[in-house]
């Protein structure tokens, strides 16, 4: 009995010791789809408890709260419910934790090293503008009244007073803030700065449910985002500094689906700029994207074709089954194709049956493009593996012609990727590695086209 008591005392006394050992800053690199993302955990001991925040510097995400931090002997467990993230690790050396990072069903090995000084990553972004600025900048709020969404953004004006042409910036897929931050880049901040210096007012805003905007991003689809952009248009029409006859919409990627949606039903849209915008139906785009990315990563057709076939089958169900039968039919389809794990089925349903994905798979942008009568500038990069220049620019051009639009410019820019950076391969792993945020050629194309139109 004495031996048991002594052993229990040793175990109990070891808990504060390990808790103290876990305190500090820990960093490691997550490797996923050819990308390396630096991940940093800041663990603090307060009383008998541990508290953690997380940084992802390349995604410009800092101080993300981790809701649960548990240490038991040499094991560490972190859980952040809001981002659906978990980390399970073990202290293998004084300054090393070996573990697994889990998010949205993906399990990735992650080796954490205690960071005793400054973080080892330095992001060089030479195009990112730094104040003080010679133009006027105002934090604004406007409302999507139909859905009771309060959107927050930034309006930049060449001068505090006057009458200026304006551009509304609409971000691509995924939750984005007003700068469209991705892999440490802020494309919309760079674009806004460039256009405002050219004499054009710019409104950029946080997606619903992101940063300072209200709403629930996870329950929205592209049609909802078009309503938000329409609310931005109505807001600018009421601003005395904005020329109501010279308001345009610039959409990047999925924002390039939103722009013609809004333009086709609003005569107040004077022009639209489509950056890497889909012109083909959503299901076709996703299949083409999968093929292009697979080939660029060195996979052969025989290696990636089973995945394409599986995806096509799932897309067909989403496009053709009644709404109340989609989930049931997908589960049957998964099981028929050898997927029996409930966790894997749940993960696939979360991806494919989400409101945004269902809408995107079912949507064909042709109708909105045909009904867009205002001037259009469409630009895609030759190294874009997410929205192919060849198929999508051709589809956009054909749709505009069918609608008898007489004023459009179609341009493929050589050597730039989906973010319009000058790139080597176009693979997503380059996005954060490239210092350039937007090719100067692309900036000049946009600026000169808009200025010619509004002057």
XYZ file of C-alpha atoms in Angstrom:
455
model
C 0.000 0.000 0.000
C 2.827 2.373 0.781
C 4.350 1.768 -2.668
C 1.048 2.556 -4.377
C 0.696 5.783 -2.398
C 4.216 6.849 -3.311
C 3.670 6.085 -7.021
C 0.405 8.045 -6.985
C 2.187 10.963 -5.385
C 4.804 10.912 -8.153
C 2.133 10.934 -10.886
C 0.175 13.744 -9.287
C 3.258 15.833 -8.766
C 4.246 15.357 -12.400
C 1.121 17.154 -13.718
C 2.235 20.715 -12.850
C 5.697 19.838 -14.098
C 4.462 18.919 -17.575
C 2.026 21.828 -17.627
C 4.985 24.096 -16.983
C 6.975 22.306 -19.709
C 4.237 22.969 -22.262
C 4.140 26.693 -21.504
C 5.693 28.811 -24.222
C 5.620 29.296 -28.001
C 5.705 26.241 -30.267
C 5.978 26.205 -34.046
C 5.896 23.637 -36.814
C 5.137 23.299 -40.528
C 1.974 21.657 -41.804
C 2.507 19.986 -45.175
C -0.667 19.722 -47.259
C -1.159 19.448 -51.035
C 2.397 20.589 -51.676
C 2.107 23.598 -49.371
C 3.976 24.265 -46.140
C 2.079 26.358 -43.597
C 3.854 27.596 -40.507
C 1.648 26.983 -37.465
C 2.406 28.549 -34.091
C 0.793 27.753 -30.727
C 1.183 30.192 -27.828
C 0.566 28.274 -24.585
C 0.303 30.163 -21.317
C -0.053 28.812 -17.776
C -2.507 30.729 -15.617
C -2.897 29.248 -12.162
C -3.423 25.521 -12.608
C -4.738 25.855 -16.181
C -3.273 26.250 -19.651
C -4.587 28.664 -22.284
C -3.640 28.646 -25.971
C -3.881 30.865 -29.053
C -2.783 29.926 -32.557
C -1.125 31.845 -35.418
C -0.946 31.025 -39.130
C 1.311 33.853 -40.370
C 1.192 32.935 -44.068
C -2.584 33.286 -43.943
C -2.328 36.491 -41.892
C -4.296 34.806 -39.105
C -3.163 35.613 -35.573
C -4.357 35.081 -32.009
C -6.941 32.466 -32.993
C -8.444 31.298 -29.679
C -8.063 27.603 -28.860
C -11.012 26.713 -26.656
C -9.517 23.762 -24.820
C -5.974 22.999 -23.642
C -5.376 19.799 -21.659
C -2.037 18.381 -20.520
C -1.767 14.968 -18.928
C 1.691 13.720 -18.067
C 3.657 14.183 -21.299
C 0.570 14.441 -23.568
C -1.023 17.623 -24.909
C -4.525 18.048 -26.356
C -5.752 21.253 -28.051
C -9.206 21.860 -29.477
C -10.604 24.920 -31.274
C -14.319 24.272 -31.971
C -14.799 27.433 -34.054
C -12.233 26.294 -36.640
C -12.948 22.568 -36.195
C -9.290 21.981 -35.270
C -7.631 19.544 -32.876
C -4.029 18.774 -32.041
C -2.871 15.692 -30.144
C 0.795 15.540 -29.231
C 3.403 14.130 -26.914
C 6.484 15.733 -25.424
C 9.301 13.554 -26.802
C 12.125 15.901 -25.768
C 12.296 19.012 -23.631
C 11.697 21.298 -26.633
C 9.929 18.928 -29.060
C 6.299 17.810 -29.325
C 5.421 15.080 -31.834
C 1.759 15.088 -32.767
C -1.142 15.090 -35.201
C -3.051 18.111 -36.486
C -6.700 17.331 -37.294
C -9.074 19.618 -39.183
C -12.216 18.899 -41.207
C -11.442 15.195 -41.268
C -7.823 15.602 -42.392
C -5.055 14.223 -40.184
C -1.593 15.685 -40.725
C 1.618 14.991 -38.795
C 2.969 18.061 -37.039
C 6.287 18.340 -35.233
C 6.376 21.326 -32.884
C 9.630 22.916 -31.762
C 9.807 25.340 -28.879
C 10.434 28.813 -30.238
C 12.687 30.635 -27.815
C 12.952 33.789 -29.867
C 11.401 35.415 -32.916
C 9.343 33.345 -35.337
C 11.441 31.787 -38.098
C 9.264 33.100 -40.948
C 9.529 36.550 -42.486
C 6.954 37.481 -45.103
C 8.272 39.857 -47.745
C 5.412 41.635 -49.496
C 6.930 44.644 -51.323
C 3.642 45.720 -52.942
C 1.705 45.992 -49.688
C 0.998 49.725 -49.213
C 2.076 51.456 -46.036
C 0.592 54.657 -44.646
C 0.309 57.511 -44.327
C -1.741 57.681 -47.532
C -2.387 60.804 -49.581
C -5.937 59.688 -50.313
C -8.921 59.552 -47.927
C -9.910 56.291 -46.223
C -13.103 55.690 -44.232
C -14.393 52.705 -42.265
C -17.993 52.137 -43.374
C -20.988 49.903 -42.671
C -23.913 49.095 -44.932
C -26.802 46.657 -44.739
C -28.192 43.819 -46.793
C -31.724 44.598 -45.630
C -33.353 41.530 -47.184
C -31.201 39.185 -45.098
C -30.516 41.524 -42.170
C -26.746 41.353 -42.684
C -24.518 44.229 -41.542
C -21.423 44.449 -43.732
C -18.289 46.317 -42.703
C -15.682 47.637 -45.075
C -13.344 50.392 -46.166
C -14.122 53.111 -48.690
C -11.110 54.865 -50.178
C -11.556 58.151 -52.052
C -8.925 60.016 -54.100
C -9.862 63.085 -52.057
C -12.227 63.709 -49.168
C -14.693 65.585 -51.360
C -15.522 65.481 -55.047
C -17.383 63.231 -57.480
C -15.535 60.035 -58.350
C -16.042 56.840 -60.339
C -16.026 53.793 -58.083
C -15.271 50.078 -58.027
C -16.712 47.503 -55.615
C -14.319 44.608 -54.922
C -15.896 41.159 -54.471
C -13.691 38.357 -53.131
C -13.344 34.744 -54.223
C -14.536 31.554 -52.551
C -13.955 30.861 -48.882
C -14.237 33.259 -45.937
C -12.368 36.441 -46.831
C -11.840 39.752 -45.130
C -11.902 43.068 -46.999
C -8.265 42.694 -48.105
C -8.932 39.171 -49.468
C -6.012 37.961 -47.324
C -4.502 34.695 -48.469
C -1.076 33.150 -47.820
C 0.190 36.405 -46.332
C -0.928 38.472 -49.336
C -3.553 41.227 -49.372
C -4.598 41.476 -53.045
C -7.560 43.786 -52.468
C -5.488 46.176 -50.358
C -2.919 46.393 -53.162
C -5.629 46.790 -55.807
C -7.541 49.368 -53.791
C -4.406 51.433 -53.232
C -3.497 51.269 -56.928
C -6.929 52.301 -58.223
C -7.501 55.048 -55.632
C -4.194 56.652 -56.580
C -5.493 56.642 -60.167
C -8.544 58.682 -59.161
C -11.037 55.841 -58.624
C -12.926 55.327 -55.369
C -12.876 51.743 -54.068
C -15.194 49.914 -51.668
C -13.958 46.623 -50.227
C -15.711 44.763 -47.429
C -15.507 41.748 -45.118
C -17.549 38.730 -46.200
C -20.647 38.084 -44.100
C -19.734 36.514 -40.765
C -16.059 37.416 -41.223
C -14.070 40.019 -39.262
C -16.419 42.970 -38.587
C -19.380 41.809 -40.725
C -22.365 39.993 -39.259
C -24.126 36.898 -40.568
C -23.247 33.232 -40.993
C -20.821 32.536 -43.819
C -21.279 28.751 -43.627
C -24.977 28.962 -44.496
C -24.525 31.204 -47.552
C -24.068 30.491 -51.245
C -22.980 32.608 -54.206
C -26.494 33.982 -54.646
C -26.382 35.320 -51.074
C -22.987 36.890 -51.735
C -24.487 38.575 -54.814
C -27.112 40.106 -52.516
C -24.300 41.473 -50.341
C -22.602 43.010 -53.387
C -25.924 44.521 -54.417
C -26.169 46.087 -50.956
C -22.717 47.602 -51.530
C -23.949 49.041 -54.843
C -26.988 50.612 -53.182
C -24.745 52.074 -50.483
C -22.472 53.770 -53.023
C -25.450 55.170 -54.935
C -26.308 57.130 -51.783
C -22.793 58.503 -51.272
C -22.491 62.121 -52.524
C -18.810 61.615 -53.428
C -19.626 58.819 -55.898
C -20.735 59.383 -59.494
C -23.856 57.143 -59.715
C -23.305 56.612 -63.456
C -19.774 55.283 -63.033
C -19.952 52.453 -60.473
C -18.422 49.122 -61.451
C -17.893 45.736 -59.812
C -14.619 43.810 -59.834
C -14.906 40.158 -58.875
C -12.083 37.682 -58.349
C -12.679 33.954 -58.876
C -16.140 33.242 -57.399
C -16.529 37.011 -57.125
C -16.412 36.870 -60.920
C -19.654 34.874 -60.764
C -21.188 37.470 -58.444
C -20.339 40.471 -60.676
C -22.448 39.443 -63.726
C -25.225 38.239 -61.398
C -25.537 41.767 -60.026
C -24.887 43.516 -63.350
C -27.522 41.468 -65.194
C -30.271 42.748 -62.884
C -29.041 46.286 -62.124
C -28.799 49.041 -64.715
C -26.746 51.070 -62.234
C -23.717 48.812 -62.783
C -21.628 50.751 -65.310
C -19.010 48.022 -65.918
C -17.610 44.798 -64.501
C -14.085 43.397 -64.269
C -13.785 39.603 -64.086
C -10.520 38.263 -62.643
C -10.114 34.470 -63.021
C -13.887 34.191 -63.309
C -15.664 30.927 -64.145
C -17.379 30.881 -67.518
C -18.273 27.179 -67.598
C -20.722 25.345 -65.278
C -19.485 24.743 -61.739
C -19.308 20.945 -61.947
C -17.248 21.114 -65.142
C -14.911 23.678 -63.602
C -14.254 21.542 -60.512
C -13.481 18.476 -62.633
C -11.157 20.460 -64.888
C -9.488 21.992 -61.840
C -8.876 18.520 -60.377
C -7.359 17.305 -63.647
C -5.087 20.325 -64.134
C -3.804 20.303 -60.550
C -3.214 16.528 -60.658
C -1.239 16.757 -63.897
C 0.798 19.702 -62.604
C 1.710 17.643 -59.527
C 2.934 14.797 -61.719
C 0.029 12.359 -61.500
C -0.849 10.278 -64.556
C -4.363 10.025 -65.986
C -4.694 6.477 -64.686
C -3.914 7.752 -61.183
C -6.389 10.649 -61.072
C -9.189 9.407 -63.365
C -10.881 7.242 -60.653
C -11.195 10.344 -58.480
C -12.633 12.322 -61.404
C -15.155 9.579 -62.096
C -16.178 9.444 -58.421
C -16.581 13.231 -58.251
C -18.600 13.306 -61.467
C -21.015 10.766 -60.017
C -21.464 12.800 -56.850
C -21.935 16.006 -58.844
C -24.622 14.360 -60.966
C -26.579 13.483 -57.828
C -26.310 17.051 -56.544
C -27.460 18.434 -59.894
C -30.334 16.028 -60.527
C -31.717 14.701 -57.224
C -34.539 16.576 -55.431
C -33.158 18.827 -52.687
C -34.625 16.704 -49.904
C -33.066 13.551 -51.383
C -29.520 14.747 -52.095
C -27.989 13.705 -48.769
C -29.679 10.287 -48.788
C -28.641 9.590 -52.392
C -25.067 10.714 -51.706
C -24.743 8.351 -48.738
C -25.985 5.451 -50.889
C -23.526 6.449 -53.627
C -20.601 6.621 -51.182
C -21.350 3.181 -49.799
C -21.765 1.709 -53.275
C -18.265 2.995 -54.018
C -16.708 1.287 -51.012
C -16.852 4.123 -48.464
C -18.197 2.621 -45.250
C -16.525 4.759 -42.580
C -19.072 7.044 -40.931
C -16.367 9.660 -40.331
C -15.373 9.687 -43.991
C -19.002 9.844 -45.126
C -19.620 12.743 -42.729
C -16.562 14.560 -44.067
C -17.645 14.102 -47.701
C -21.172 15.272 -46.917
C -19.817 18.345 -45.150
C -17.813 19.227 -48.251
C -20.255 18.346 -51.029
C -23.598 19.079 -49.391
C -22.679 22.486 -47.973
C -24.923 25.328 -49.290
C -22.073 27.004 -51.168
C -20.820 23.819 -52.851
C -24.270 22.603 -53.866
C -25.070 25.947 -55.459
C -21.717 26.135 -57.235
C -21.992 22.622 -58.678
C -25.487 23.364 -59.982
C -24.751 26.860 -61.326
C -24.016 27.817 -64.938
C -22.808 31.437 -65.300
C -23.898 31.598 -68.945
C -27.332 33.103 -68.244
C -26.029 36.023 -66.155
C -23.285 36.727 -68.673
C -25.777 36.717 -71.557
C -27.885 39.260 -69.692
C -24.963 41.550 -68.886
C -25.100 44.532 -71.215
C -22.529 46.817 -69.583
C -18.828 46.846 -70.627
C -16.853 43.810 -69.448
C -13.140 43.195 -68.923
C -12.273 39.510 -68.378
C -8.710 38.525 -67.458
C -7.298 35.067 -66.717
C -3.728 33.871 -66.245
C -2.092 31.292 -68.483
C -0.815 29.442 -65.385
C -4.119 29.426 -63.534
C -4.799 25.808 -62.556
C -7.984 26.608 -60.656
C -9.900 28.477 -63.369
C -8.388 27.604 -66.734
C -7.909 30.576 -69.047
C -8.592 28.579 -72.215
C -11.989 27.102 -71.377
C -13.352 29.909 -69.203
C -12.374 32.934 -71.280
C -13.841 31.260 -74.358
C -17.073 30.505 -72.497
C -17.302 34.086 -71.182
C -16.745 35.481 -74.679
C -19.353 33.170 -76.222
C -21.930 34.047 -73.558
C -21.399 37.789 -74.029
C -21.717 37.406 -77.791
C -24.947 35.435 -77.399
C -26.290 38.302 -75.321
C -25.169 40.740 -78.042
C -22.835 42.622 -75.726
C -20.742 44.855 -77.980
C -18.277 46.213 -75.430
C -16.042 43.597 -73.890
C -12.329 42.836 -73.671
C -10.996 39.308 -73.178
C -7.363 38.970 -72.112
C -5.154 36.021 -71.199
C -2.025 37.185 -69.358
C 0.967 34.924 -69.875
C 2.854 33.545 -66.894
C 0.479 34.468 -64.059
C -1.444 32.175 -61.707
C -4.907 32.255 -60.126
C -3.878 35.142 -57.843
C -2.320 36.953 -60.834
C 1.212 36.562 -59.519
C 4.046 35.893 -61.957
C 4.568 32.181 -61.274
C 6.626 29.161 -62.291
C 4.089 26.327 -62.071
C 0.753 27.833 -61.015
C 0.466 25.356 -58.133
C -1.062 26.649 -54.898
C 2.163 25.900 -52.990
C 3.741 28.892 -54.758
C 1.178 31.438 -53.582
C 2.797 32.130 -50.228
C 6.353 31.711 -51.519
C 6.034 34.395 -54.214
C 6.760 37.883 -52.903
C 4.698 39.618 -55.576
C 1.015 40.095 -54.745
C -0.330 41.136 -58.185
C 1.507 41.372 -61.489
C 2.118 45.033 -62.493
C 0.915 44.107 -65.994
C -2.445 43.041 -64.568
C -2.729 46.152 -62.399
C -2.041 48.316 -65.431
C -4.586 46.407 -67.542
C -7.307 46.952 -64.973
C -6.438 50.581 -64.250
C -6.092 51.714 -67.866
C -9.296 49.926 -68.967
C -11.385 51.422 -66.163
C -9.936 54.930 -66.602
C -10.596 54.871 -70.345
C -14.176 53.877 -69.644
C -14.981 56.463 -66.954
C -13.115 59.472 -68.401
